PDB file of C-alpha atoms in Angstrom:
ATOM      1  CA  UNK A   7      88.936 155.101 181.341  1.00  0.00           C
ATOM      2  CA  UNK A   8      91.586 152.634 179.826  1.00  0.00           C
ATOM      3  CA  UNK A   9      91.946 154.454 176.044  1.00  0.00           C
ATOM      4  CA  UNK A  10      91.918 158.005 175.960  1.00  0.00           C
ATOM      5  CA  UNK A  11      89.965 159.793 173.504  1.00  0.00           C
ATOM      6  CA  UNK A  12      91.349 158.266 170.074  1.00  0.00           C
ATOM      7  CA  UNK A  13      89.799 158.603 166.264  1.00  0.00           C
ATOM      8  CA  UNK A  14      88.399 154.418 166.306  1.00  0.00           C
ATOM      9  CA  UNK A  15      89.267 152.017 169.062  1.00  0.00           C
ATOM     10  CA  UNK A  16      89.059 148.132 168.700  1.00  0.00           C
ATOM     11  CA  UNK A  17      88.259 145.811 171.530  1.00  0.00           C
ATOM     12  CA  UNK A  18      89.535 142.303 171.494  1.00  0.00           C
ATOM     13  CA  UNK A  19      87.240 139.687 173.809  1.00  0.00           C
ATOM     14  CA  UNK A  20      90.226 137.709 174.393  1.00  0.00           C
ATOM     15  CA  UNK A  21      89.554 133.306 175.862  1.00  0.00           C
ATOM     16  CA  UNK A  22      91.347 130.888 175.930  1.00  0.00           C
ATOM     17  CA  UNK A  23      92.814 131.770 171.841  1.00  0.00           C
ATOM     18  CA  UNK A  24      96.329 131.141 172.193  1.00  0.00           C
ATOM     19  CA  UNK A  25      96.733 129.384 169.492  1.00  0.00           C
ATOM     20  CA  UNK A  26      94.724 131.769 166.813  1.00  0.00           C
ATOM     21  CA  UNK A  27      96.178 135.105 168.631  1.00  0.00           C
ATOM     22  CA  UNK A  28      99.540 135.836 166.939  1.00  0.00           C
ATOM     23  CA  UNK A  29      97.590 135.628 163.291  1.00  0.00           C
ATOM     24  CA  UNK A  30      95.313 138.565 163.980  1.00  0.00           C
ATOM     25  CA  UNK A  31      97.147 140.595 166.466  1.00  0.00           C
ATOM     26  CA  UNK A  32      99.915 140.746 163.601  1.00  0.00           C
ATOM     27  CA  UNK A  33      96.660 142.256 161.409  1.00  0.00           C
ATOM     28  CA  UNK A  34      96.486 144.923 163.993  1.00  0.00           C
ATOM     29  CA  UNK A  35      99.984 145.803 163.745  1.00  0.00           C
ATOM     30  CA  UNK A  36      99.872 146.297 160.175  1.00  0.00           C
ATOM     31  CA  UNK A  37      96.827 148.373 159.647  1.00  0.00           C
ATOM     32  CA  UNK A  38      97.292 151.673 158.193  1.00  0.00           C
ATOM     33  CA  UNK A  39      94.362 153.281 159.722  1.00  0.00           C
ATOM     34  CA  UNK A  40      95.671 156.842 161.766  1.00  0.00           C
ATOM     35  CA  UNK A  41      94.327 157.671 165.241  1.00  0.00           C
ATOM     36  CA  UNK A  42      93.658 154.293 166.740  1.00  0.00           C
ATOM     37  CA  UNK A  43      93.604 151.855 169.548  1.00  0.00           C
ATOM     38  CA  UNK A  44      93.979 147.907 170.026  1.00  0.00           C
ATOM     39  CA  UNK A  45      92.426 147.483 173.577  1.00  0.00           C
ATOM     40  CA  UNK A  46      92.641 143.746 174.066  1.00  0.00           C
ATOM     41  CA  UNK A  47      91.069 142.085 177.420  1.00  0.00           C
ATOM     42  CA  UNK A  48      92.181 139.098 178.296  1.00  0.00           C
ATOM     43  CA  UNK A  49      88.793 137.046 180.069  1.00  0.00           C
ATOM     44  CA  UNK A  50      91.803 135.081 182.670  1.00  0.00           C
ATOM     45  CA  UNK A  51      92.534 133.116 180.225  1.00  0.00           C
ATOM     46  CA  UNK A  52      94.736 129.458 181.507  1.00  0.00           C
ATOM     47  CA  UNK A  53      95.822 128.578 178.566  1.00  0.00           C
ATOM     48  CA  UNK A  54      98.667 130.985 177.748  1.00  0.00           C
ATOM     49  CA  UNK A  55      97.335 133.318 176.405  1.00  0.00           C
ATOM     50  CA  UNK A  56      97.993 136.335 178.253  1.00  0.00           C
ATOM     51  CA  UNK A  57     101.166 135.511 178.074  1.00  0.00           C
ATOM     52  CA  UNK A  58     101.322 135.387 174.424  1.00  0.00           C
ATOM     53  CA  UNK A  59      99.422 138.872 174.557  1.00  0.00           C
ATOM     54  CA  UNK A  60     102.017 141.006 176.427  1.00  0.00           C
ATOM     55  CA  UNK A  61     104.922 139.084 174.655  1.00  0.00           C
ATOM     56  CA  UNK A  62     103.624 140.407 170.893  1.00  0.00           C
ATOM     57  CA  UNK A  63     101.980 143.462 171.903  1.00  0.00           C
ATOM     58  CA  UNK A  64     105.531 144.994 173.947  1.00  0.00           C
ATOM     59  CA  UNK A  65     106.580 149.054 172.112  1.00  0.00           C
ATOM     60  CA  UNK A  66     103.177 149.094 170.493  1.00  0.00           C
ATOM     61  CA  UNK A  67     102.193 152.019 172.156  1.00  0.00           C
ATOM     62  CA  UNK A  68      97.950 151.259 169.923  1.00  0.00           C
ATOM     63  CA  UNK A  69      97.791 148.277 171.864  1.00  0.00           C
ATOM     64  CA  UNK A  70      95.975 148.831 175.811  1.00  0.00           C
ATOM     65  CA  UNK A  71      95.851 145.861 177.406  1.00  0.00           C
ATOM     66  CA  UNK A  72      93.749 144.167 180.572  1.00  0.00           C
ATOM     67  CA  UNK A  73      93.333 140.756 182.081  1.00  0.00           C
ATOM     68  CA  UNK A  74      90.551 140.442 184.624  1.00  0.00           C
ATOM     69  CA  UNK A  75      91.091 138.592 187.195  1.00  0.00           C
ATOM     70  CA  UNK A  76      87.903 135.708 187.131  1.00  0.00           C
ATOM     71  CA  UNK A  77      85.778 134.900 183.994  1.00  0.00           C
ATOM     72  CA  UNK A  78      83.275 137.691 183.757  1.00  0.00           C
ATOM     73  CA  UNK A  79      82.006 135.591 180.972  1.00  0.00           C
ATOM     74  CA  UNK A  80      81.283 137.358 177.230  1.00  0.00           C
ATOM     75  CA  UNK A  81      78.999 138.839 176.843  1.00  0.00           C
ATOM     76  CA  UNK A  82      80.094 141.327 180.279  1.00  0.00           C
ATOM     77  CA  UNK A  83      83.428 141.585 178.806  1.00  0.00           C
ATOM     78  CA  UNK A  84      82.094 142.753 175.343  1.00  0.00           C
ATOM     79  CA  UNK A  85      80.348 145.528 177.191  1.00  0.00           C
ATOM     80  CA  UNK A  86      84.359 146.276 178.751  1.00  0.00           C
ATOM     81  CA  UNK A  87      85.625 146.842 175.926  1.00  0.00           C
ATOM     82  CA  UNK A  88      83.624 148.965 174.833  1.00  0.00           C
ATOM     83  CA  UNK A  89      82.360 150.767 178.154  1.00  0.00           C
ATOM     84  CA  UNK A  90      86.146 151.842 178.417  1.00  0.00           C
ATOM     85  CA  UNK A  91      86.946 153.795 175.713  1.00  0.00           C
ATOM     86  CA  UNK A  92      86.292 157.189 174.170  1.00  0.00           C
ATOM     87  CA  UNK A  93      85.995 156.923 170.323  1.00  0.00           C
ATOM     88  CA  UNK A  94      84.247 158.120 167.389  1.00  0.00           C
ATOM     89  CA  UNK A  95      83.423 154.536 165.849  1.00  0.00           C
ATOM     90  CA  UNK A  96      83.944 150.785 167.936  1.00  0.00           C
ATOM     91  CA  UNK A  97      84.816 148.219 166.323  1.00  0.00           C
ATOM     92  CA  UNK A  98      84.735 144.464 168.112  1.00  0.00           C
ATOM     93  CA  UNK A  99      86.856 141.893 166.627  1.00  0.00           C
ATOM     94  CA  UNK A 100      87.109 138.401 167.018  1.00  0.00           C
ATOM     95  CA  UNK A 101      90.165 137.551 168.924  1.00  0.00           C
ATOM     96  CA  UNK A 102      90.307 133.919 166.616  1.00  0.00           C
ATOM     97  CA  UNK A 103      89.843 135.736 163.790  1.00  0.00           C
ATOM     98  CA  UNK A 104      92.041 138.738 161.036  1.00  0.00           C
ATOM     99  CA  UNK A 105      91.541 141.172 159.271  1.00  0.00           C
ATOM    100  CA  UNK A 106      93.613 142.947 155.887  1.00  0.00           C
ATOM    101  CA  UNK A 107      95.857 145.563 155.734  1.00  0.00           C
ATOM    102  CA  UNK A 108      93.760 148.697 155.451  1.00  0.00           C
ATOM    103  CA  UNK A 109      90.681 147.148 156.823  1.00  0.00           C
ATOM    104  CA  UNK A 110      90.237 149.696 159.096  1.00  0.00           C
ATOM    105  CA  UNK A 111      91.359 153.122 157.036  1.00  0.00           C
ATOM    106  CA  UNK A 112      89.094 152.574 154.801  1.00  0.00           C
ATOM    107  CA  UNK A 113      85.932 152.239 157.557  1.00  0.00           C
ATOM    108  CA  UNK A 114      87.313 155.646 159.047  1.00  0.00           C
ATOM    109  CA  UNK A 115      86.799 157.102 155.127  1.00  0.00           C
ATOM    110  CA  UNK A 116      83.624 155.583 154.928  1.00  0.00           C
ATOM    111  CA  UNK A 117      82.417 157.001 158.325  1.00  0.00           C
ATOM    112  CA  UNK A 118      83.186 160.186 157.861  1.00  0.00           C
ATOM    113  CA  UNK A 119      81.950 160.427 154.078  1.00  0.00           C
ATOM    114  CA  UNK A 120      78.541 158.705 154.381  1.00  0.00           C
ATOM    115  CA  UNK A 121      76.839 159.687 157.982  1.00  0.00           C
ATOM    116  CA  UNK A 122      73.927 157.957 157.384  1.00  0.00           C
ATOM    117  CA  UNK A 123      75.762 154.814 157.543  1.00  0.00           C
ATOM    118  CA  UNK A 124      75.871 153.219 160.978  1.00  0.00           C
ATOM    119  CA  UNK A 125      78.039 150.073 160.166  1.00  0.00           C
ATOM    120  CA  UNK A 126      81.507 149.874 157.890  1.00  0.00           C
ATOM    121  CA  UNK A 127      82.056 145.721 157.086  1.00  0.00           C
ATOM    122  CA  UNK A 128      85.273 143.488 155.343  1.00  0.00           C
ATOM    123  CA  UNK A 129      83.905 141.535 152.841  1.00  0.00           C
ATOM    124  CA  UNK A 130      82.978 138.353 155.325  1.00  0.00           C
ATOM    125  CA  UNK A 131      85.702 135.180 154.220  1.00  0.00           C
ATOM    126  CA  UNK A 132      85.377 132.164 156.445  1.00  0.00           C
ATOM    127  CA  UNK A 133      88.157 129.227 157.026  1.00  0.00           C
ATOM    128  CA  UNK A 134      88.615 126.495 159.081  1.00  0.00           C
ATOM    129  CA  UNK A 135      91.946 125.543 161.003  1.00  0.00           C
ATOM    130  CA  UNK A 136      94.379 126.585 158.043  1.00  0.00           C
ATOM    131  CA  UNK A 137      92.049 125.936 155.130  1.00  0.00           C
ATOM    132  CA  UNK A 138      92.003 128.528 152.629  1.00  0.00           C
ATOM    133  CA  UNK A 139      89.501 131.094 153.402  1.00  0.00           C
ATOM    134  CA  UNK A 140      86.579 131.168 151.808  1.00  0.00           C
ATOM    135  CA  UNK A 141      83.566 134.131 150.207  1.00  0.00           C
ATOM    136  CA  UNK A 142      80.842 134.701 152.520  1.00  0.00           C
ATOM    137  CA  UNK A 143      77.906 135.248 150.156  1.00  0.00           C
ATOM    138  CA  UNK A 144      75.540 133.876 153.462  1.00  0.00           C
ATOM    139  CA  UNK A 145      76.709 137.051 155.564  1.00  0.00           C
ATOM    140  CA  UNK A 146      75.987 140.235 153.407  1.00  0.00           C
ATOM    141  CA  UNK A 147      72.483 141.135 153.719  1.00  0.00           C
ATOM    142  CA  UNK A 148      70.344 144.058 151.473  1.00  0.00           C
ATOM    143  CA  UNK A 149      68.594 145.954 154.220  1.00  0.00           C
ATOM    144  CA  UNK A 150      65.908 148.319 152.773  1.00  0.00           C
ATOM    145  CA  UNK A 151      66.860 152.189 153.906  1.00  0.00           C
ATOM    146  CA  UNK A 152      63.221 152.797 155.662  1.00  0.00           C
ATOM    147  CA  UNK A 153      63.957 152.596 158.831  1.00  0.00           C
ATOM    148  CA  UNK A 154      61.118 150.519 160.817  1.00  0.00           C
ATOM    149  CA  UNK A 155      61.345 147.833 157.310  1.00  0.00           C
ATOM    150  CA  UNK A 156      65.019 147.646 158.112  1.00  0.00           C
ATOM    151  CA  UNK A 157      65.350 147.365 161.083  1.00  0.00           C
ATOM    152  CA  UNK A 158      62.105 143.843 160.889  1.00  0.00           C
ATOM    153  CA  UNK A 159      64.195 142.741 158.699  1.00  0.00           C
ATOM    154  CA  UNK A 160      67.234 142.891 161.110  1.00  0.00           C
ATOM    155  CA  UNK A 161      64.973 140.245 163.337  1.00  0.00           C
ATOM    156  CA  UNK A 162      63.782 138.769 160.719  1.00  0.00           C
ATOM    157  CA  UNK A 163      66.716 138.186 158.404  1.00  0.00           C
ATOM    158  CA  UNK A 164      70.153 137.717 161.020  1.00  0.00           C
ATOM    159  CA  UNK A 165      71.006 134.571 161.151  1.00  0.00           C
ATOM    160  CA  UNK A 166      75.249 134.764 159.841  1.00  0.00           C
ATOM    161  CA  UNK A 167      76.060 137.550 162.526  1.00  0.00           C
ATOM    162  CA  UNK A 168      79.774 138.026 161.079  1.00  0.00           C
ATOM    163  CA  UNK A 169      78.802 142.376 160.075  1.00  0.00           C
ATOM    164  CA  UNK A 170      78.684 142.134 163.942  1.00  0.00           C
ATOM    165  CA  UNK A 171      82.639 143.052 163.713  1.00  0.00           C
ATOM    166  CA  UNK A 172      82.570 145.912 161.402  1.00  0.00           C
ATOM    167  CA  UNK A 173      83.532 149.571 162.143  1.00  0.00           C
ATOM    168  CA  UNK A 174      80.385 150.998 163.673  1.00  0.00           C
ATOM    169  CA  UNK A 175      79.376 154.503 164.779  1.00  0.00           C
ATOM    170  CA  UNK A 176      79.256 154.900 169.124  1.00  0.00           C
ATOM    171  CA  UNK A 177      76.489 157.473 169.232  1.00  0.00           C
ATOM    172  CA  UNK A 178      73.767 155.018 166.585  1.00  0.00           C
ATOM    173  CA  UNK A 179      74.394 152.739 169.954  1.00  0.00           C
ATOM    174  CA  UNK A 180      73.066 155.409 171.832  1.00  0.00           C
ATOM    175  CA  UNK A 181      70.417 153.679 174.755  1.00  0.00           C
ATOM    176  CA  UNK A 182      71.741 150.468 174.409  1.00  0.00           C
ATOM    177  CA  UNK A 183      71.951 147.870 177.063  1.00  0.00           C
ATOM    178  CA  UNK A 184      73.695 144.612 176.932  1.00  0.00           C
ATOM    179  CA  UNK A 185      72.748 141.604 178.743  1.00  0.00           C
ATOM    180  CA  UNK A 186      73.397 138.188 178.719  1.00  0.00           C
ATOM    181  CA  UNK A 187      71.313 136.600 176.784  1.00  0.00           C
ATOM    182  CA  UNK A 188      71.714 133.906 173.555  1.00  0.00           C
ATOM    183  CA  UNK A 189      71.369 136.071 170.596  1.00  0.00           C
ATOM    184  CA  UNK A 190      73.004 139.086 171.836  1.00  0.00           C
ATOM    185  CA  UNK A 191      74.831 139.888 169.160  1.00  0.00           C
ATOM    186  CA  UNK A 192      71.271 140.001 166.912  1.00  0.00           C
ATOM    187  CA  UNK A 193      69.425 142.905 169.572  1.00  0.00           C
ATOM    188  CA  UNK A 194      72.631 145.032 169.338  1.00  0.00           C
ATOM    189  CA  UNK A 195      72.515 144.301 165.724  1.00  0.00           C
ATOM    190  CA  UNK A 196      69.408 145.947 165.814  1.00  0.00           C
ATOM    191  CA  UNK A 197      69.467 148.631 167.697  1.00  0.00           C
ATOM    192  CA  UNK A 198      72.251 150.133 165.043  1.00  0.00           C
ATOM    193  CA  UNK A 199      70.555 149.146 162.282  1.00  0.00           C
ATOM    194  CA  UNK A 200      67.545 151.100 163.374  1.00  0.00           C
ATOM    195  CA  UNK A 201      70.395 154.009 162.767  1.00  0.00           C
ATOM    196  CA  UNK A 202      72.007 153.372 159.951  1.00  0.00           C
ATOM    197  CA  UNK A 203      72.776 151.383 157.252  1.00  0.00           C
ATOM    198  CA  UNK A 204      75.610 149.102 156.922  1.00  0.00           C
ATOM    199  CA  UNK A 205      78.253 149.512 154.466  1.00  0.00           C
ATOM    200  CA  UNK A 206      80.168 146.810 152.708  1.00  0.00           C
ATOM    201  CA  UNK A 207      84.062 147.387 151.412  1.00  0.00           C
ATOM    202  CA  UNK A 208      85.058 145.686 147.924  1.00  0.00           C
ATOM    203  CA  UNK A 209      88.493 145.170 148.456  1.00  0.00           C
ATOM    204  CA  UNK A 210      88.915 145.078 152.375  1.00  0.00           C
ATOM    205  CA  UNK A 211      88.377 141.903 153.816  1.00  0.00           C
ATOM    206  CA  UNK A 212      87.466 140.351 157.478  1.00  0.00           C
ATOM    207  CA  UNK A 213      88.082 137.182 157.996  1.00  0.00           C
ATOM    208  CA  UNK A 214      86.514 134.823 160.609  1.00  0.00           C
ATOM    209  CA  UNK A 215      86.962 131.943 161.686  1.00  0.00           C
ATOM    210  CA  UNK A 216      84.996 128.670 162.020  1.00  0.00           C
ATOM    211  CA  UNK A 217      85.198 125.578 164.064  1.00  0.00           C
ATOM    212  CA  UNK A 218      84.859 121.970 162.598  1.00  0.00           C
ATOM    213  CA  UNK A 219      84.231 120.579 165.481  1.00  0.00           C
ATOM    214  CA  UNK A 220      82.340 121.661 169.085  1.00  0.00           C
ATOM    215  CA  UNK A 221      84.491 123.825 172.078  1.00  0.00           C
ATOM    216  CA  UNK A 222      85.178 122.898 175.302  1.00  0.00           C
ATOM    217  CA  UNK A 223      83.297 125.736 176.613  1.00  0.00           C
ATOM    218  CA  UNK A 224      79.045 125.414 175.823  1.00  0.00           C
ATOM    219  CA  UNK A 225      77.237 128.636 174.080  1.00  0.00           C
ATOM    220  CA  UNK A 226      75.353 129.445 177.411  1.00  0.00           C
ATOM    221  CA  UNK A 227      78.772 129.280 180.183  1.00  0.00           C
ATOM    222  CA  UNK A 228      81.096 131.230 178.113  1.00  0.00           C
ATOM    223  CA  UNK A 229      78.252 134.111 177.340  1.00  0.00           C
ATOM    224  CA  UNK A 230      77.308 134.253 181.646  1.00  0.00           C
ATOM    225  CA  UNK A 231      81.178 133.043 182.526  1.00  0.00           C
ATOM    226  CA  UNK A 232      79.055 130.557 184.845  1.00  0.00           C
ATOM    227  CA  UNK A 233      76.925 127.955 183.786  1.00  0.00           C
ATOM    228  CA  UNK A 234      73.640 129.755 184.375  1.00  0.00           C
ATOM    229  CA  UNK A 235      71.581 128.789 180.922  1.00  0.00           C
ATOM    230  CA  UNK A 236      70.297 131.017 178.567  1.00  0.00           C
ATOM    231  CA  UNK A 237      67.120 130.724 177.080  1.00  0.00           C
ATOM    232  CA  UNK A 238      65.285 132.458 174.092  1.00  0.00           C
ATOM    233  CA  UNK A 239      62.666 134.269 176.407  1.00  0.00           C
ATOM    234  CA  UNK A 240      64.871 136.670 176.886  1.00  0.00           C
ATOM    235  CA  UNK A 241      66.259 136.792 173.461  1.00  0.00           C
ATOM    236  CA  UNK A 242      62.739 138.278 172.707  1.00  0.00           C
ATOM    237  CA  UNK A 243      62.105 140.178 176.485  1.00  0.00           C
ATOM    238  CA  UNK A 244      65.236 142.313 175.088  1.00  0.00           C
ATOM    239  CA  UNK A 245      64.546 142.921 171.670  1.00  0.00           C
ATOM    240  CA  UNK A 246      60.795 144.234 173.747  1.00  0.00           C
ATOM    241  CA  UNK A 247      63.012 146.668 175.397  1.00  0.00           C
ATOM    242  CA  UNK A 248      64.933 147.432 172.805  1.00  0.00           C
ATOM    243  CA  UNK A 249      62.598 149.089 170.580  1.00  0.00           C
ATOM    244  CA  UNK A 250      60.945 150.361 173.720  1.00  0.00           C
ATOM    245  CA  UNK A 251      63.184 152.417 173.802  1.00  0.00           C
ATOM    246  CA  UNK A 252      64.006 153.271 169.534  1.00  0.00           C
ATOM    247  CA  UNK A 253      60.943 153.738 168.339  1.00  0.00           C
ATOM    248  CA  UNK A 254      59.366 157.139 170.395  1.00  0.00           C
ATOM    249  CA  UNK A 255      56.501 156.944 168.366  1.00  0.00           C
ATOM    250  CA  UNK A 256      52.687 156.615 168.541  1.00  0.00           C
ATOM    251  CA  UNK A 257      51.735 154.037 171.228  1.00  0.00           C
ATOM    252  CA  UNK A 258      48.967 151.708 168.724  1.00  0.00           C
ATOM    253  CA  UNK A 259      51.899 151.737 166.426  1.00  0.00           C
ATOM    254  CA  UNK A 260      54.230 150.780 169.295  1.00  0.00           C
ATOM    255  CA  UNK A 261      52.348 147.471 170.417  1.00  0.00           C
ATOM    256  CA  UNK A 262      52.144 146.974 166.613  1.00  0.00           C
ATOM    257  CA  UNK A 263      55.697 146.556 165.625  1.00  0.00           C
ATOM    258  CA  UNK A 264      55.801 144.568 169.048  1.00  0.00           C
ATOM    259  CA  UNK A 265      53.536 142.466 168.014  1.00  0.00           C
ATOM    260  CA  UNK A 266      54.975 142.371 164.410  1.00  0.00           C
ATOM    261  CA  UNK A 267      58.933 141.147 166.283  1.00  0.00           C
ATOM    262  CA  UNK A 268      57.529 138.454 168.925  1.00  0.00           C
ATOM    263  CA  UNK A 269      55.647 137.309 165.624  1.00  0.00           C
ATOM    264  CA  UNK A 270      58.994 136.848 163.361  1.00  0.00           C
ATOM    265  CA  UNK A 271      60.938 135.434 166.825  1.00  0.00           C
ATOM    266  CA  UNK A 272      58.154 132.764 167.746  1.00  0.00           C
ATOM    267  CA  UNK A 273      58.832 131.801 163.442  1.00  0.00           C
ATOM    268  CA  UNK A 274      62.491 131.433 163.840  1.00  0.00           C
ATOM    269  CA  UNK A 275      63.181 130.117 166.702  1.00  0.00           C
ATOM    270  CA  UNK A 276      59.285 128.001 166.896  1.00  0.00           C
ATOM    271  CA  UNK A 277      58.582 129.060 170.135  1.00  0.00           C
ATOM    272  CA  UNK A 278      54.738 128.824 170.223  1.00  0.00           C
ATOM    273  CA  UNK A 279      53.439 130.512 173.395  1.00  0.00           C
ATOM    274  CA  UNK A 280      55.103 133.573 172.646  1.00  0.00           C
ATOM    275  CA  UNK A 281      52.022 136.401 172.028  1.00  0.00           C
ATOM    276  CA  UNK A 282      51.927 139.881 173.180  1.00  0.00           C
ATOM    277  CA  UNK A 283      48.998 140.508 176.393  1.00  0.00           C
ATOM    278  CA  UNK A 284      45.829 142.011 175.689  1.00  0.00           C
ATOM    279  CA  UNK A 285      46.120 142.789 179.074  1.00  0.00           C
ATOM    280  CA  UNK A 286      44.690 146.824 178.382  1.00  0.00           C
ATOM    281  CA  UNK A 287      47.115 147.535 182.128  1.00  0.00           C
ATOM    282  CA  UNK A 288      49.678 145.922 181.084  1.00  0.00           C
ATOM    283  CA  UNK A 289      49.949 148.331 178.090  1.00  0.00           C
ATOM    284  CA  UNK A 290      48.899 151.472 180.052  1.00  0.00           C
ATOM    285  CA  UNK A 291      51.388 150.041 182.800  1.00  0.00           C
ATOM    286  CA  UNK A 292      54.620 150.216 180.423  1.00  0.00           C
ATOM    287  CA  UNK A 293      56.958 153.392 179.780  1.00  0.00           C
TER     288      UNK A 293
END
């Protein structure tokens, strides 16, 4: 473990973000939350990010810094952050984003007061370059209070996943397996929403950076750290395997839920060949 036991740990995965790090790090320094650590993990950047991080964080005991000896990919770096911290609550923060000064304190208080909540999100604002941040209504979701309906809504509705950068109840990640897939954040969010709803703060903001141009490294390469090609089929399998861990009831209901998930994903991603196997031996062999 890199980070000792604290109430809240914020994990920041970094890869070649030198132009944006100062604002993000300064927003963490300005937080009013007590009993918090910031785990900044550089994924072997080549643009001077690591040097800037070390300089900017010097003297602030809240920051714990780590650098990988090679690029392990965004998925493994995301997992590394939560695996190497011990805290009741956790948050991933984008290295090119930033947050309002009271967000962490208000998030912790909300999770303390509301045991049925799994995620607390800042009001989502977007910006490009130096543009004025604007509110993103498309990043705000209203989910059902009923677990199964809320879970299926998440599979169907999640497109803008800014709520991935919420403060989460670590216990809600119980049983979560991290995989190198397209849509990793979707599966993690659905898993979290199985255990509880999301709450949006009224007066604290998550500022998310968007980019006008196409980023130099394609999506699959960012996730894996190499040239592996990721397919949507892997996402479907990931969803089904995670659902099997979450649902502990009747096997027939599980199969029905799996078919619903497959149907939703097939419609969303135009995967017409997807179907649940009818082979009885296949279903009986599943744990």
